Tab-separated table of C-alpha atoms in Angstrom:
chain	number	residue	atom	x	y	z
A	334	UNK	CA	0.000	0.000	0.000
A	335	UNK	CA	1.164	3.515	-0.859
A	336	UNK	CA	-1.262	6.134	0.509
A	337	UNK	CA	-0.661	9.594	-0.962
A	338	UNK	CA	-3.160	12.436	-0.782
A	339	UNK	CA	-5.784	12.638	1.987
A	340	UNK	CA	-8.836	14.885	2.422
A	341	UNK	CA	-11.403	15.135	5.228
A	342	UNK	CA	-15.141	15.842	5.143
A	343	UNK	CA	-15.845	16.742	8.800
A	344	UNK	CA	-19.512	17.468	8.080
A	345	UNK	CA	-20.460	14.035	6.805
A	346	UNK	CA	-17.769	12.276	8.856
A	347	UNK	CA	-15.512	10.812	6.145
A	348	UNK	CA	-11.819	10.590	5.239
A	349	UNK	CA	-10.783	9.968	1.601
A	350	UNK	CA	-7.340	9.114	0.277
A	351	UNK	CA	-5.557	7.888	-2.825
A	352	UNK	CA	-3.348	4.796	-2.909
A	353	UNK	CA	-0.673	4.615	-5.627
A	354	UNK	CA	0.343	0.975	-5.090
A	355	UNK	CA	0.123	-1.639	-7.856
A	356	UNK	CA	-3.540	-1.943	-6.886
A	357	UNK	CA	-4.308	1.758	-7.335
A	358	UNK	CA	-7.514	2.733	-5.511
A	359	UNK	CA	-9.473	5.568	-3.901
A	360	UNK	CA	-10.556	4.718	-0.341
A	361	UNK	CA	-13.098	6.120	2.077
A	362	UNK	CA	-13.453	5.568	5.822
A	363	UNK	CA	-15.232	7.144	8.754
A	364	UNK	CA	-13.290	9.806	10.652
A	365	UNK	CA	-12.659	7.193	13.315
A	366	UNK	CA	-10.957	4.933	10.766
A	367	UNK	CA	-13.843	2.449	10.721
A	368	UNK	CA	-15.753	1.200	7.673
A	369	UNK	CA	-12.955	1.228	5.099
A	370	UNK	CA	-14.512	1.187	1.639
A	371	UNK	CA	-12.884	1.136	-1.799
A	372	UNK	CA	-14.953	3.580	-3.867
A	373	UNK	CA	-12.805	3.484	-7.029
A	374	UNK	CA	-10.611	0.653	-8.302
A	375	UNK	CA	-8.118	2.019	-10.834
A	376	UNK	CA	-5.866	-1.023	-11.308
A	377	UNK	CA	-7.039	-1.898	-14.824
A	378	UNK	CA	-6.412	1.645	-16.046
A	379	UNK	CA	-2.748	1.638	-15.037
A	380	UNK	CA	-3.436	4.732	-12.973
A	381	UNK	CA	-1.301	6.784	-10.613
A	382	UNK	CA	-3.831	8.690	-8.471
A	383	UNK	CA	-2.228	11.713	-6.856
A	384	UNK	CA	-4.089	14.648	-5.312
A	385	UNK	CA	-7.624	14.230	-3.956
A	386	UNK	CA	-10.265	16.983	-3.663
A	387	UNK	CA	-13.808	16.995	-2.258
A	388	UNK	CA	-17.006	18.713	-3.344
A	389	UNK	CA	-18.684	18.395	0.053
A	390	UNK	CA	-21.950	20.090	-0.945
A	391	UNK	CA	-22.553	17.541	-3.732
A	392	UNK	CA	-20.824	14.600	-2.001
A	393	UNK	CA	-18.347	14.061	-4.818
A	394	UNK	CA	-14.689	13.018	-4.605
A	395	UNK	CA	-12.223	13.918	-7.374
A	396	UNK	CA	-8.620	12.924	-8.003
A	397	UNK	CA	-5.897	13.842	-10.458
A	398	UNK	CA	-4.005	11.061	-12.218
A	399	UNK	CA	-0.321	11.573	-12.981
A	400	UNK	CA	-0.183	8.659	-15.445
A	401	UNK	CA	-3.360	9.015	-17.525
A	402	UNK	CA	-3.318	12.857	-17.367
A	403	UNK	CA	-6.928	13.127	-16.217
A	404	UNK	CA	-9.104	14.566	-13.486
A	405	UNK	CA	-11.603	11.889	-12.500
A	406	UNK	CA	-14.456	11.702	-10.008
A	407	UNK	CA	-17.129	9.560	-8.395
A	408	UNK	CA	-19.831	9.845	-5.734
A	409	UNK	CA	-19.039	9.338	-2.050
A	410	UNK	CA	-20.632	5.902	-2.242
A	411	UNK	CA	-18.587	4.917	-5.286
A	412	UNK	CA	-20.171	3.520	-8.411
A	413	UNK	CA	-19.548	4.995	-11.838
A	414	UNK	CA	-16.202	6.710	-12.339
A	415	UNK	CA	-16.208	9.694	-14.651
A	416	UNK	CA	-13.416	11.379	-16.552
A	417	UNK	CA	-13.984	15.066	-15.878
A	418	UNK	CA	-11.100	16.574	-17.774
A	419	UNK	CA	-8.132	15.515	-19.925
A	420	UNK	CA	-4.853	17.288	-19.250
A	421	UNK	CA	-2.621	16.678	-22.280
A	422	UNK	CA	1.131	17.255	-21.897
A	423	UNK	CA	0.748	17.410	-18.137
A	424	UNK	CA	1.705	15.547	-14.994
A	425	UNK	CA	-0.901	16.439	-12.393
A	426	UNK	CA	0.170	16.111	-8.764
A	427	UNK	CA	-2.118	18.037	-6.387
A	428	UNK	CA	-5.763	19.090	-6.748
A	429	UNK	CA	-8.119	21.522	-5.048
A	430	UNK	CA	-11.604	22.999	-5.569
A	431	UNK	CA	-13.011	26.485	-4.974
A	432	UNK	CA	-16.214	28.139	-6.189
A	433	UNK	CA	-16.852	25.731	-9.057
A	434	UNK	CA	-13.251	25.597	-10.312
A	435	UNK	CA	-10.548	22.938	-10.285
A	436	UNK	CA	-7.030	24.057	-9.398
A	437	UNK	CA	-4.115	21.676	-9.889
A	438	UNK	CA	-0.318	21.632	-9.893
A	439	UNK	CA	1.381	20.425	-13.071
A	440	UNK	CA	4.879	19.002	-12.644
A	441	UNK	CA	5.596	18.787	-16.367
A	442	UNK	CA	4.656	22.364	-17.210
A	443	UNK	CA	5.612	23.616	-13.729
A	444	UNK	CA	2.458	25.630	-13.215
A	445	UNK	CA	-0.903	25.812	-11.441
A	446	UNK	CA	-3.863	25.371	-13.773
A	447	UNK	CA	-7.490	26.428	-13.387
A	448	UNK	CA	-10.678	25.400	-15.186
A	449	UNK	CA	-14.410	25.338	-14.434
A	450	UNK	CA	-15.642	22.016	-13.047
A	451	UNK	CA	-18.289	21.871	-15.788
A	452	UNK	CA	-15.657	22.707	-18.460
A	453	UNK	CA	-17.575	25.839	-19.396
A	454	UNK	CA	-14.397	27.910	-19.389
A	455	UNK	CA	-11.071	27.417	-21.123
A	456	UNK	CA	-7.904	26.413	-19.320
A	457	UNK	CA	-5.995	29.165	-17.485
A	458	UNK	CA	-2.498	29.258	-16.023
A	459	UNK	CA	-2.742	30.832	-12.563
A	460	UNK	CA	0.983	30.904	-11.812
A	461	UNK	CA	4.090	29.420	-13.418
A	462	UNK	CA	7.017	30.692	-11.371
A	463	UNK	CA	7.368	28.144	-8.550
A	464	UNK	CA	8.764	25.044	-10.301
A	465	UNK	CA	7.474	21.643	-9.164
A	466	UNK	CA	4.670	22.497	-6.720
A	467	UNK	CA	4.077	19.792	-4.105
A	468	UNK	CA	0.614	20.792	-2.871
A	469	UNK	CA	-2.043	23.485	-3.173
A	470	UNK	CA	-4.944	24.354	-0.866
A	471	UNK	CA	-7.674	26.832	-1.724
A	472	UNK	CA	-8.769	29.265	0.967
A	473	UNK	CA	-11.948	31.279	1.421
A	474	UNK	CA	-13.131	33.075	4.539
A	475	UNK	CA	-15.569	32.278	5.975
A	476	UNK	CA	-15.966	28.629	4.919
A	477	UNK	CA	-19.359	27.270	5.968
A	478	UNK	CA	-22.011	24.973	4.601
A	479	UNK	CA	-24.646	25.921	7.186
A	480	UNK	CA	-24.281	22.834	9.343
A	481	UNK	CA	-24.028	22.302	13.085
A	482	UNK	CA	-21.064	20.698	14.825
A	483	UNK	CA	-22.134	17.801	17.013
A	484	UNK	CA	-18.721	17.901	18.724
A	485	UNK	CA	-18.864	21.610	19.617
A	486	UNK	CA	-19.746	20.935	23.279
A	487	UNK	CA	-16.910	18.424	23.764
A	488	UNK	CA	-19.077	15.385	24.517
A	489	UNK	CA	-16.071	13.004	24.374
A	490	UNK	CA	-13.159	12.643	26.777
A	491	UNK	CA	-10.573	12.503	23.970
A	492	UNK	CA	-11.501	12.428	20.260
A	493	UNK	CA	-14.878	13.399	18.809
A	494	UNK	CA	-15.950	12.674	15.211
A	495	UNK	CA	-18.990	14.052	13.391
A	496	UNK	CA	-20.868	11.226	11.690
A	497	UNK	CA	-23.371	13.144	9.552
A	498	UNK	CA	-26.030	10.834	11.053
A	499	UNK	CA	-29.075	12.496	12.634
A	500	UNK	CA	-29.751	9.604	14.983
A	501	UNK	CA	-26.126	9.393	16.164
A	502	UNK	CA	-24.466	12.700	15.250
A	503	UNK	CA	-21.058	11.933	16.783
A	504	UNK	CA	-18.849	9.066	17.882
A	505	UNK	CA	-15.934	9.094	20.321
A	506	UNK	CA	-12.414	7.760	19.941
A	507	UNK	CA	-9.366	7.106	22.113
A	508	UNK	CA	-5.565	7.428	21.858
A	509	UNK	CA	-3.531	4.575	20.383
A	510	UNK	CA	-4.048	1.258	22.246
A	511	UNK	CA	-6.563	2.811	24.674
A	512	UNK	CA	-10.130	1.478	24.602
A	513	UNK	CA	-13.535	3.067	25.063
A	514	UNK	CA	-14.789	2.671	28.621
A	515	UNK	CA	-17.344	-0.183	28.482
A	516	UNK	CA	-19.468	1.700	31.037
A	517	UNK	CA	-19.348	5.047	29.234
A	518	UNK	CA	-19.199	5.206	25.408
A	519	UNK	CA	-18.161	8.884	25.582
A	520	UNK	CA	-15.071	8.228	27.673
A	521	UNK	CA	-11.834	6.254	27.360
A	522	UNK	CA	-10.352	3.851	29.839
A	523	UNK	CA	-7.573	5.276	31.973
A	524	UNK	CA	-4.190	5.369	30.232
A	525	UNK	CA	-0.917	4.931	32.155
A	526	UNK	CA	0.350	7.987	30.249
A	527	UNK	CA	-2.204	10.262	31.896
A	528	UNK	CA	-0.370	10.271	35.241
A	529	UNK	CA	2.923	12.176	35.186
A	530	UNK	CA	3.211	11.457	31.450
A	531	UNK	CA	3.809	7.801	32.339
A	532	UNK	CA	7.203	8.735	33.777
A	533	UNK	CA	8.452	9.731	30.308
A	534	UNK	CA	10.427	12.902	29.752
A	535	UNK	CA	9.068	13.655	26.266
A	536	UNK	CA	6.648	11.263	24.569
A	537	UNK	CA	4.534	8.582	26.242
A	538	UNK	CA	2.669	5.930	24.235
A	539	UNK	CA	0.904	2.764	25.280
A	540	UNK	CA	1.642	-0.663	23.835
A	541	UNK	CA	-1.005	-3.182	22.853
A	542	UNK	CA	-0.594	-4.867	26.259
A	543	UNK	CA	-1.129	-1.522	28.071
A	544	UNK	CA	2.544	-0.926	28.908
A	545	UNK	CA	4.212	2.485	28.837
A	546	UNK	CA	6.639	3.120	25.990
A	547	UNK	CA	8.788	6.232	26.245
A	548	UNK	CA	10.226	8.054	23.245
A	549	UNK	CA	11.994	11.327	22.582
A	550	UNK	CA	11.382	14.342	20.392
A	551	UNK	CA	13.311	14.850	17.169
A	552	UNK	CA	17.078	15.306	17.658
A	553	UNK	CA	17.021	13.582	21.041
A	554	UNK	CA	17.947	9.999	21.936
A	555	UNK	CA	16.674	7.865	24.831
A	556	UNK	CA	19.575	7.002	27.147
A	557	UNK	CA	19.070	5.377	30.571
A	558	UNK	CA	15.477	6.592	30.628
A	559	UNK	CA	16.371	10.201	29.805
A	560	UNK	CA	16.118	12.125	26.553
A	561	UNK	CA	19.520	13.519	25.630
A	562	UNK	CA	20.171	15.850	22.722
A	563	UNK	CA	21.765	13.828	19.918
A	564	UNK	CA	22.074	14.638	16.235
A	565	UNK	CA	24.456	14.971	13.315
A	566	UNK	CA	25.593	18.344	12.066
A	567	UNK	CA	25.832	18.231	8.297
A	568	UNK	CA	27.445	20.837	6.096
A	569	UNK	CA	26.521	21.367	2.472
A	570	UNK	CA	28.155	24.178	0.510
A	571	UNK	CA	25.842	26.945	1.632
A	572	UNK	CA	23.878	25.512	4.560
A	573	UNK	CA	24.314	23.732	7.887
A	574	UNK	CA	21.759	21.067	8.850
A	575	UNK	CA	20.717	19.074	11.892
A	576	UNK	CA	19.999	15.406	11.088
A	577	UNK	CA	18.604	12.760	13.434
A	578	UNK	CA	20.970	9.922	14.396
A	579	UNK	CA	18.100	7.441	14.693
A	580	UNK	CA	17.812	6.641	10.997
A	581	UNK	CA	14.460	8.409	10.569
A	582	UNK	CA	13.746	11.344	8.286
A	583	UNK	CA	13.974	14.094	10.908
A	584	UNK	CA	16.158	16.943	9.684
A	585	UNK	CA	16.053	20.700	9.659
A	586	UNK	CA	18.136	23.562	8.375
A	587	UNK	CA	19.758	25.583	11.136
A	588	UNK	CA	19.291	29.358	11.032
A	589	UNK	CA	23.074	29.788	10.850
A	590	UNK	CA	24.029	32.376	8.237
A	591	UNK	CA	26.670	31.110	5.785
A	592	UNK	CA	28.403	33.769	3.689
A	593	UNK	CA	30.268	31.578	1.227
A	594	UNK	CA	31.140	27.883	0.953
A	595	UNK	CA	31.368	25.618	4.022
A	596	UNK	CA	34.121	22.985	3.811
A	597	UNK	CA	34.481	21.647	7.360
A	598	UNK	CA	32.868	22.281	10.720
A	599	UNK	CA	33.131	21.405	14.403
A	600	UNK	CA	30.837	21.930	17.376
A	601	UNK	CA	31.153	23.314	20.875
A	602	UNK	CA	28.450	21.298	22.628
A	603	UNK	CA	28.933	23.068	25.946
A	604	UNK	CA	27.984	26.473	24.581
A	605	UNK	CA	26.033	25.474	21.444
A	606	UNK	CA	28.487	27.063	19.000
A	607	UNK	CA	29.532	25.935	15.516
A	608	UNK	CA	32.905	26.701	13.922
A	609	UNK	CA	33.535	26.292	10.199
A	610	UNK	CA	36.016	27.020	7.434
A	611	UNK	CA	34.823	28.933	4.379
A	612	UNK	CA	36.872	28.673	1.177
A	613	UNK	CA	34.862	31.198	-0.807
A	614	UNK	CA	35.801	34.124	1.441
A	615	UNK	CA	38.888	32.397	2.987
A	616	UNK	CA	37.887	32.849	6.607
A	617	UNK	CA	36.924	30.952	9.754
A	618	UNK	CA	33.487	31.639	11.202
A	619	UNK	CA	31.540	30.892	14.348
A	620	UNK	CA	27.853	31.094	15.253
A	621	UNK	CA	25.510	29.809	17.907
A	622	UNK	CA	23.477	26.975	16.420
A	623	UNK	CA	20.181	28.763	17.123
A	624	UNK	CA	21.367	32.122	15.762
A	625	UNK	CA	21.355	33.628	12.286
A	626	UNK	CA	24.323	35.851	13.114
A	627	UNK	CA	27.775	34.549	12.155
A	628	UNK	CA	31.112	36.111	13.100
A	629	UNK	CA	34.464	35.776	11.355
A	630	UNK	CA	37.123	34.968	13.964
A	631	UNK	CA	40.015	34.688	11.454
A	632	UNK	CA	39.940	36.665	8.219
A	633	UNK	CA	43.560	37.610	7.565
A	634	UNK	CA	46.401	35.459	6.282
A	635	UNK	CA	44.320	32.526	5.023
A	636	UNK	CA	44.470	31.130	1.499
A	637	UNK	CA	42.625	27.790	1.493
A	638	UNK	CA	41.305	27.005	4.997
A	639	UNK	CA	40.099	23.419	5.084
A	640	UNK	CA	39.961	21.088	8.085
A	641	UNK	CA	38.873	22.425	11.481
A	642	UNK	CA	38.833	21.049	15.037
A	643	UNK	CA	37.686	22.535	18.343
A	644	UNK	CA	39.549	21.937	21.630
A	645	UNK	CA	36.745	22.040	24.191
A	646	UNK	CA	39.177	21.890	27.124
A	647	UNK	CA	41.048	25.121	26.353
A	648	UNK	CA	38.408	26.757	24.123
A	649	UNK	CA	40.750	26.847	21.128
A	650	UNK	CA	40.057	26.383	17.403
A	651	UNK	CA	42.600	24.708	15.085
A	652	UNK	CA	42.520	24.609	11.287
A	653	UNK	CA	44.528	23.463	8.296
A	654	UNK	CA	45.354	25.628	5.306
A	655	UNK	CA	46.479	24.030	2.021
A	656	UNK	CA	47.532	27.394	0.606
A	657	UNK	CA	49.782	28.548	3.444
A	658	UNK	CA	50.907	24.956	4.266
A	659	UNK	CA	50.195	25.182	7.977
A	660	UNK	CA	48.057	24.329	10.976
A	661	UNK	CA	46.855	27.441	12.796
A	662	UNK	CA	45.183	28.016	16.144
A	663	UNK	CA	43.019	30.765	17.571
A	664	UNK	CA	41.064	31.484	20.696
A	665	UNK	CA	37.378	30.838	20.033
A	666	UNK	CA	36.630	34.560	19.943
A	667	UNK	CA	39.521	35.274	17.559
A	668	UNK	CA	41.448	37.430	20.049
A	669	UNK	CA	44.767	35.613	19.456
A	670	UNK	CA	46.028	33.298	16.761
A	671	UNK	CA	49.312	31.767	15.645
A	672	UNK	CA	50.905	29.106	13.473
A	673	UNK	CA	51.228	25.705	15.167
A	674	UNK	CA	52.782	23.495	12.460
A	675	UNK	CA	54.433	24.463	9.160
A	676	UNK	CA	54.589	21.995	6.262
A	677	UNK	CA	56.841	21.637	3.247
A	678	UNK	CA	55.866	23.355	0.013
A	679	UNK	CA	54.718	20.063	-1.537
A	680	UNK	CA	52.429	19.172	1.384
A	681	UNK	CA	48.682	19.718	1.322
A	682	UNK	CA	47.240	19.418	4.862
A	683	UNK	CA	43.521	18.671	4.849
A	684	UNK	CA	41.447	16.954	7.555
A	685	UNK	CA	42.229	17.615	11.203
A	686	UNK	CA	41.142	16.120	14.542
A	687	UNK	CA	42.623	16.535	17.991
A	688	UNK	CA	42.559	14.892	21.417
A	689	UNK	CA	42.770	17.386	24.284
A	690	UNK	CA	44.786	15.910	27.168
A	691	UNK	CA	43.282	17.144	30.396
A	692	UNK	CA	45.993	15.574	32.537
A	693	UNK	CA	48.802	17.581	30.945
A	694	UNK	CA	49.520	21.053	32.218
A	695	UNK	CA	50.788	24.019	30.269
A	696	UNK	CA	53.105	26.864	31.117
A	697	UNK	CA	51.326	29.206	28.691
A	698	UNK	CA	49.831	32.366	30.093
A	699	UNK	CA	46.023	32.088	30.239
A	700	UNK	CA	45.733	34.963	27.798
A	701	UNK	CA	47.699	33.084	25.152
A	702	UNK	CA	46.793	30.024	23.115
A	703	UNK	CA	47.784	26.826	24.980
A	704	UNK	CA	49.540	24.454	22.597
A	705	UNK	CA	51.295	21.954	24.845
A	706	UNK	CA	48.260	19.940	25.838
A	707	UNK	CA	46.951	18.773	22.469
A	708	UNK	CA	47.593	15.637	20.422
A	709	UNK	CA	47.107	16.245	16.665
A	710	UNK	CA	45.985	13.830	13.995
A	711	UNK	CA	45.922	15.185	10.472
A	712	UNK	CA	46.028	13.966	6.876
A	713	UNK	CA	48.146	15.262	3.989
A	714	UNK	CA	49.615	13.922	0.795
A	715	UNK	CA	53.331	14.046	1.681
A	716	UNK	CA	55.746	13.712	4.609
A	717	UNK	CA	56.764	16.423	7.000
């Protein structure tokens, strides 16, 4: 199964979605997830149903097909499928409806199209400047169909779903693996997560056998019952990203402002700072990971800054420079810097890591860069 687009009719109590698997279908269920019904079987047509849109007033469901280049539709109850519109030389992806018009995104022509639902008007291009548009939603204020909300007075303890049924206008639902109270259909049985969040620091869920399962928010990892911040910092040429270490899809771009081209970076976890080398402007920068303000701490005397490493014991930044054939060091605020190692003209120092040795002391004045307490490991293409 490959569910794609989903739309909700909260008035009549239905959810509709498209499935682009080998058995391509359009499915309907109640808002509670009950009564799954296939209302359109598209397998024989070799279809690829993408965006779904609803005409709630007329109880019609429409979808756009990226393979057959059509907008198709059927009644809520299923039955006869109708081809509403052919879209030649198109690849429709998302679909929406407003005031008697279809709006859709076209990946092939990279545009949003518009046409009357009864085909009484000719095709129009609404916009064609955004490239491959993932989704569109039409908006009109106020949106009302003159109906009452059976859930408006919060009759349920947790979830409430309109049913569109006069005799039973709403039904109640519960969180995952929690059941309706057999003595009260409007309430759920007690969940172990309701007391002190089940003892979990971030997320509490309940297993099928009613046991607490703790989890952490994105960019955190569960360790000895606690959620500890844990993620990868990833540098592309012009951006710095946070990526989850748990193998899921969680990632986000940091607000860090990059002026040129990032080559290498390191992280001060104690203070939440990032340090990086930039070969477009030949400088070394720093920024707090939550800030959009970056500061150059070394701008002079660099030709091709490359590898970088942060000594968290003495608050010192080291870097390699292929152009000047050296390893340099600076205080993290850029107040002092100096050359640590010089290489031969044929050498090209690149990556750099270091191991601060806490047990070794230094005779350096605290205002100067301590160099005696660091073990270097670096790569280059020749011998010293």
